[in-house]
Every structure is written in C-alpha cells, then in structure tokens.
Rosetta silent file (secondary structure, phi, psi, omega in degrees, C-alpha in Angstrom):
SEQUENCE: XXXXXXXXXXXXXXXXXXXXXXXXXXXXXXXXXXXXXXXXXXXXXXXXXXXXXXXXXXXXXXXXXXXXXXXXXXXXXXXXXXXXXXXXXXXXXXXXXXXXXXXXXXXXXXXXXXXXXXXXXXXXXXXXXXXXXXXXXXXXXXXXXXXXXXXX
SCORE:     score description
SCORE:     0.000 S_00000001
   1 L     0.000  138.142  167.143   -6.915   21.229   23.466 S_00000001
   2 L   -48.397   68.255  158.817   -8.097   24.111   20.838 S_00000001
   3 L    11.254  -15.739  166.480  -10.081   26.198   22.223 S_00000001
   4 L  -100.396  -34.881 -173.633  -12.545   26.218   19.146 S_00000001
   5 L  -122.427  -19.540 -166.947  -12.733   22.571   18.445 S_00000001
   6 L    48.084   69.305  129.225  -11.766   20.809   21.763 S_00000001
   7 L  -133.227  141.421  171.544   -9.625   18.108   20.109 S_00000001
   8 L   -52.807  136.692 -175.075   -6.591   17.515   20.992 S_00000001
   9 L   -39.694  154.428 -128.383   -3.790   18.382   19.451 S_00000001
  10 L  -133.653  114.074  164.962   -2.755   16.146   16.548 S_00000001
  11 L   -28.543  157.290  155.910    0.705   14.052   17.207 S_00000001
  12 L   -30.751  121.603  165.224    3.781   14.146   15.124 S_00000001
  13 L   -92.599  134.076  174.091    2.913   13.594   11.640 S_00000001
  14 L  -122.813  176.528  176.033    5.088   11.555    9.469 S_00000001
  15 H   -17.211  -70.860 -162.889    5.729   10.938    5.835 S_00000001
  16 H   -72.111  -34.693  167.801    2.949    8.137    5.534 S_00000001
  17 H   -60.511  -21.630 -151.871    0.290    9.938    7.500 S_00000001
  18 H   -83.916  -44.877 -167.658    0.918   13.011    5.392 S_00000001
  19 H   -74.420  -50.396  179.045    0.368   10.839    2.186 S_00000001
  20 H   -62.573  -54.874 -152.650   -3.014    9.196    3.461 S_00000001
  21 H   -85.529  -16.975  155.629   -4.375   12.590    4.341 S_00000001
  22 H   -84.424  -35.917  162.063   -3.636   14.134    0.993 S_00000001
  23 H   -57.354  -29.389 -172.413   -4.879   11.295   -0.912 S_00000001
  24 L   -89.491  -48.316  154.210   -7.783   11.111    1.039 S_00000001
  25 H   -16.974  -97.612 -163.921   -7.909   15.095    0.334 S_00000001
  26 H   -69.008   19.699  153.837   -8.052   14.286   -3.376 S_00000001
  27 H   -95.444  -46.717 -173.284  -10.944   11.632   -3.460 S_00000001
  28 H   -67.548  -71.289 -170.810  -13.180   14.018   -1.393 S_00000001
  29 L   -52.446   14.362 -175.252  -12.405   16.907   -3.450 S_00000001
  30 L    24.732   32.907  163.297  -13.014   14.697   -6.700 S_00000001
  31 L   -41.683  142.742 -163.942   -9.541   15.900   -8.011 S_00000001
  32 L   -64.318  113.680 -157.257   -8.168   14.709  -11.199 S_00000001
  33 L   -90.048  -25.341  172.725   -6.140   11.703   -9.554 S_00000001
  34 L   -56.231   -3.406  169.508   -3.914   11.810  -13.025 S_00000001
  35 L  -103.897   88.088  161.719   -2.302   14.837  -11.550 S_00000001
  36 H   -48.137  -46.613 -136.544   -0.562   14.308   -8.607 S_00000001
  37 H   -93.425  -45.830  164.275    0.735   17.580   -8.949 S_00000001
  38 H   -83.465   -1.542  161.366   -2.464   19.530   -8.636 S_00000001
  39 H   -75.299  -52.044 -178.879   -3.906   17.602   -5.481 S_00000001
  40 H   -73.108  -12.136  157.089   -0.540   18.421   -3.852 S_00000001
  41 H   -69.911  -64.255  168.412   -1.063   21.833   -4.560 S_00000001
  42 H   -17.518  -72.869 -166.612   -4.450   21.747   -3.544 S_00000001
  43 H   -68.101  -53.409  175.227   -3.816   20.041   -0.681 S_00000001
  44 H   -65.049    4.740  160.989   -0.863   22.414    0.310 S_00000001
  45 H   -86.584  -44.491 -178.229   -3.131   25.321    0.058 S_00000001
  46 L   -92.258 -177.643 -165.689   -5.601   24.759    1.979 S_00000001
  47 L   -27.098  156.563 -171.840   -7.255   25.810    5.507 S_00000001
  48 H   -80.994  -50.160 -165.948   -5.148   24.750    8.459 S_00000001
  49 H   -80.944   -0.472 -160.732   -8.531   23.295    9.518 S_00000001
  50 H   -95.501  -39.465 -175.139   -9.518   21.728    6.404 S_00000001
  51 H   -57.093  -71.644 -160.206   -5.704   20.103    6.737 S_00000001
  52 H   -43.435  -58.758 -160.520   -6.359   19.027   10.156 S_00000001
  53 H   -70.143  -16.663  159.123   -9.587   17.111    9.799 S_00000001
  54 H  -105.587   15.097  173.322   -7.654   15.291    7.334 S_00000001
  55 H  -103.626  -24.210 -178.741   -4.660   14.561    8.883 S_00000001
  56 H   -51.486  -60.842  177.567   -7.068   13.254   11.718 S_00000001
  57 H   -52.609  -25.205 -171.990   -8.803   10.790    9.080 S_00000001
  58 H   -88.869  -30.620  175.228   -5.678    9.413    7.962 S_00000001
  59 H   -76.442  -34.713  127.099   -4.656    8.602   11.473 S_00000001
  60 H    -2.748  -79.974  168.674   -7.582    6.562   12.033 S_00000001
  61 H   -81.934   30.418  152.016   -7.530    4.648    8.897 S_00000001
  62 H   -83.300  -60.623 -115.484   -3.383    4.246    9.388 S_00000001
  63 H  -128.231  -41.544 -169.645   -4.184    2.960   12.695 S_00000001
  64 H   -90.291  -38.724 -177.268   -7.255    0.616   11.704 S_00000001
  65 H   -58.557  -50.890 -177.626   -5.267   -0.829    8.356 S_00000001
  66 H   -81.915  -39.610  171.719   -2.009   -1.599   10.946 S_00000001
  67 H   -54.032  -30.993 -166.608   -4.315   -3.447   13.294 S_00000001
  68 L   -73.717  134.817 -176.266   -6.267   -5.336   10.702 S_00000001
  69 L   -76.911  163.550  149.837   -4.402   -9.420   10.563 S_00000001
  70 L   -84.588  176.916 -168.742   -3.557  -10.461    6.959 S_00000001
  71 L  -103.387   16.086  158.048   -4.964  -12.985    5.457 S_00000001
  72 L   -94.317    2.641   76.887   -2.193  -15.534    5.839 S_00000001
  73 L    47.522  -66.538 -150.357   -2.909  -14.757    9.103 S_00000001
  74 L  -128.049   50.610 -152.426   -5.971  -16.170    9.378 S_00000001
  75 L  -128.072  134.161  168.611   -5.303  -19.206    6.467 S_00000001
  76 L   -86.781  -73.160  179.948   -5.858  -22.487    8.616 S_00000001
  77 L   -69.748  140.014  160.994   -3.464  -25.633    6.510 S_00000001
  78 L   -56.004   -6.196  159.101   -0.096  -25.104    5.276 S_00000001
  79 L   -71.804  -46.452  178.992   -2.137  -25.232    1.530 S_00000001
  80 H   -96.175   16.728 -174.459   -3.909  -22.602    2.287 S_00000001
  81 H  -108.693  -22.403  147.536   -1.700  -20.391    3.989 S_00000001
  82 H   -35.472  -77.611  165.679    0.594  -21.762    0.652 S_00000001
  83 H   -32.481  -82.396  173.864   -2.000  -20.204   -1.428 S_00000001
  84 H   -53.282  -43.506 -166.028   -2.083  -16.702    0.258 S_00000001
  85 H   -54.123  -31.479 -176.244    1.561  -16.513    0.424 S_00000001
  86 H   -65.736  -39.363  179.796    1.621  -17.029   -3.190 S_00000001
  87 H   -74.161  -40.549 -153.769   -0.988  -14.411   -3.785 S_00000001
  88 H   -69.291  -52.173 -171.954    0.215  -12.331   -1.237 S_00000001
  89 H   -93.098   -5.179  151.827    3.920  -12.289   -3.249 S_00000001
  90 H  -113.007   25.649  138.026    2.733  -11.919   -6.585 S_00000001
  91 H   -37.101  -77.496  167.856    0.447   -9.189   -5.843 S_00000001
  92 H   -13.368  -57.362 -151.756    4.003   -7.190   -4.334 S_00000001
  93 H   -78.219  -21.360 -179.301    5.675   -8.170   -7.277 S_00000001
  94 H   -55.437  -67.717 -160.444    2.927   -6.666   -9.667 S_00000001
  95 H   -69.451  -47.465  154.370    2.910   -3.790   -8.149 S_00000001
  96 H   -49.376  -59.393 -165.837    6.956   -3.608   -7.739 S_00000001
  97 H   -56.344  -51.337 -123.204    7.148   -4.883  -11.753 S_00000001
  98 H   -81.758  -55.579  152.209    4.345   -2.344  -11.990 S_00000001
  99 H   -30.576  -79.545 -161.175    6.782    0.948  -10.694 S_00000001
 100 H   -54.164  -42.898  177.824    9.956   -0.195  -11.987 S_00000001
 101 H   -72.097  -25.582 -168.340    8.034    0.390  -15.507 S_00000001
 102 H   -83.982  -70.927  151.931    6.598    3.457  -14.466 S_00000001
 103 H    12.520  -80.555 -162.100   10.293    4.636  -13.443 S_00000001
 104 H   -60.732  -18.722 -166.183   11.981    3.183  -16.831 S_00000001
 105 H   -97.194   -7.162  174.898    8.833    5.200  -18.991 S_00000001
 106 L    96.615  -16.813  153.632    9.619    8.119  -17.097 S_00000001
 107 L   -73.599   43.701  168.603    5.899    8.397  -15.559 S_00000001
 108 L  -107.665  115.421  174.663    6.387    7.649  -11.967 S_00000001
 109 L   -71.744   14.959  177.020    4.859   10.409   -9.686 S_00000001
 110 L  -141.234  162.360  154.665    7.244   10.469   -6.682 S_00000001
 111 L   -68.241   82.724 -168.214   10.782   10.631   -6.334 S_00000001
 112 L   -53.094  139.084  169.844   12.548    7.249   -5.843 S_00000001
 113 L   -85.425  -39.716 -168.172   14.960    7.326   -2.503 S_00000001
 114 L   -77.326  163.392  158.652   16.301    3.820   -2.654 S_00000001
 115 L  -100.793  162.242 -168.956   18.213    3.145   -5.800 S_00000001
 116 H   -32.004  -47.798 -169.267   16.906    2.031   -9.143 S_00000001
 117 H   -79.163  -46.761  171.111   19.305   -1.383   -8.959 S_00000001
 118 H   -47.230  -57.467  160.574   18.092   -2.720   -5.634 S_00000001
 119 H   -20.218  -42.926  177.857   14.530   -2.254   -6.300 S_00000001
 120 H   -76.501  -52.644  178.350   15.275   -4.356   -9.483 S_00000001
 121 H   -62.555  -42.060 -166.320   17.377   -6.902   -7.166 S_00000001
 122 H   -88.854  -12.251 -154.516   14.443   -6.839   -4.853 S_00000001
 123 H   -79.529  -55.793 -140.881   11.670   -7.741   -8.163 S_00000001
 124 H   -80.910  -59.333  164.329   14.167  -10.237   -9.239 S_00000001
 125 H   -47.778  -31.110  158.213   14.221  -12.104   -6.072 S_00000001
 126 H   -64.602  -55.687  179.360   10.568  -12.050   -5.710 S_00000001
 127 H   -43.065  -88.611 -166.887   10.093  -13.708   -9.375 S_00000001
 128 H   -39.604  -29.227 -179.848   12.894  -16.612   -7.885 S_00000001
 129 H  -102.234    5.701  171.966   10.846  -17.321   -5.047 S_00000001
 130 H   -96.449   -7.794  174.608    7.702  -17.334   -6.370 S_00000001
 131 H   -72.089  -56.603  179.505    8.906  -19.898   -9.221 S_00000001
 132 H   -31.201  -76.430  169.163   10.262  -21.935   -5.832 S_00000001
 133 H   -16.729  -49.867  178.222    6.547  -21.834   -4.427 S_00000001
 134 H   -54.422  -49.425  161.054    5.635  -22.935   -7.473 S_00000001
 135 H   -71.025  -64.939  155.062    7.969  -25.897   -7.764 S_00000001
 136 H   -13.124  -47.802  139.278    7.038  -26.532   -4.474 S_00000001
 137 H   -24.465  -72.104  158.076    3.493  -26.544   -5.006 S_00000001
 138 H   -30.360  -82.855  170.210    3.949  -29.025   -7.771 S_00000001
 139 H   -17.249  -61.891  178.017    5.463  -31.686   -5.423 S_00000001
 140 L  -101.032   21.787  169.017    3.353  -31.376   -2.707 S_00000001
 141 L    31.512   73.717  104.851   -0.079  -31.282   -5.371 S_00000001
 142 L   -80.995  100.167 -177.340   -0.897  -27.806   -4.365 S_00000001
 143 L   -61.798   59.454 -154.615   -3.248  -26.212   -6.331 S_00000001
 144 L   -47.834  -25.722  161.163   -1.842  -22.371   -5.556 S_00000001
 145 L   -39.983  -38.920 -167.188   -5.070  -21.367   -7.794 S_00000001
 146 L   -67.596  151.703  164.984   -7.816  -22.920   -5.732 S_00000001
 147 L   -64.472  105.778  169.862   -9.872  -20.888   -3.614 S_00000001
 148 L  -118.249 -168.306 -154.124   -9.274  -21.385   -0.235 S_00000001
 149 H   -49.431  -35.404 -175.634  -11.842  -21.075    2.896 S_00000001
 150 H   -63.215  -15.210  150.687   -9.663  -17.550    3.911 S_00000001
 151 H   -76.723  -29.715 -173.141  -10.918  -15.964    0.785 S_00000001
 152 L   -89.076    0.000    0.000  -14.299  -17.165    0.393 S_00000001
C-alpha cells in the first residue's frame, strides 16, 4: 500500500484497461473526442496520480461490464433469443462495416493489427449468416423485428 493514499497497488495493466482509462480521461476532461490524438497526449502527460485514479475507474467498469449477462442471456423462447441474436449480429456487423469504411477512407484512429482481408472475410461471413437467420426466421414465422419481453 502507498503510503499517501493507502490503496493498493494497481495490478498489471493491459491494453484494454489502458484504453478505458484514457477514454474515460477524455469525457471528464471534456476533450475534443474528434482528436484522438490530443486526449492521448493529454492523457500521457498527466500526474501519475491523476493516471492512477483512472486506471482504477476503468478496472471497475472492465470488471462490472465482464460480469454483466447479455441479453440473449436472459431471452426466455428460442424467438426471442432468435431476435437478440439477430440484433446482437447486426449490431457487430455495423460496427465491423462501420471500421472497414473508416480504414478504406483513411480516417480510422488506431492502427489495425489483424489484416485488412480477414476483417473483410470476417464482415462477409457475418452478412451470410445473418441472411441465414433471416431465411430461417421466414420459415419458422419469426418476426426478428418484434419486441421481445428481454428488451422491454
């Protein structure tokens, strides 16, 4: 323990903790979130203790976020547990489609590690199984739209 703050010393930090605690940095700090580049200065500037208390925050809400169920999870019938899955995968793919554009315009604010063609490979395979769902759906007069109780 610190001798100033009594808390215990702060674990390993990795990659994703690192990310939550700078992000979380640049909401408090009401930083221009169109810059990545000045919040990670910002953030790599400042007070050890200023650092701390926000690498602290992120392990907490890292730690409450992996405990929390999903919500197919908690979906009672195979419709509605249909339904989130459905949501669930073109949410992903949105978000994946939603990169892969930022990448090709040349705006994407990190450095990919995997390559460009898997990433593409993995989009493309989400789109085929979400048509399957879809067919699927159809068959079995599932309404992947409808609201169900796990939402409401």
């Amino acid at each position: 323990m610190s001798e100033e703050t009594l808390d215990p010393p702060l674990p390993p930090i990795d990659a994703r903790t690192e990310a939550v605690a700078e992000r979380l940095f640049g909401l408090k700090w009401a930083l221009r979130k169109d810059s990545t580049e000045i919040i990670h200065e910002e953030w790599r500037t400042a007070s050890e203790w200023i650092r701390d208390g926000y690498l602290r925050q992120a392990i907490e809400v890292l730690a409450a976020a992996d405990q929390a169920e999903p919500a197919s999870a908690k979906a009672s019938g195979y419709q509605d547990r249909m339904r989130v899955e459905y949501r669930e995968l073109t949410v992903r793919a949105g978000r994946l489609r939603g990169m892969l554009q930022r990448y090709a315009d040349g705006t994407l604010d990190f450095e990919l590690v995997c390559p460009i063609t898997l990433l593409s490979r993995q989009l493309d395979v989400m789109d085929e199984y979400a048509v399957l769902l879809r067919h699927r759906a159809k068959i079995e007069h599932v309404d992947l739209e409808e609201q169900d109780s796990v939402t409401e």
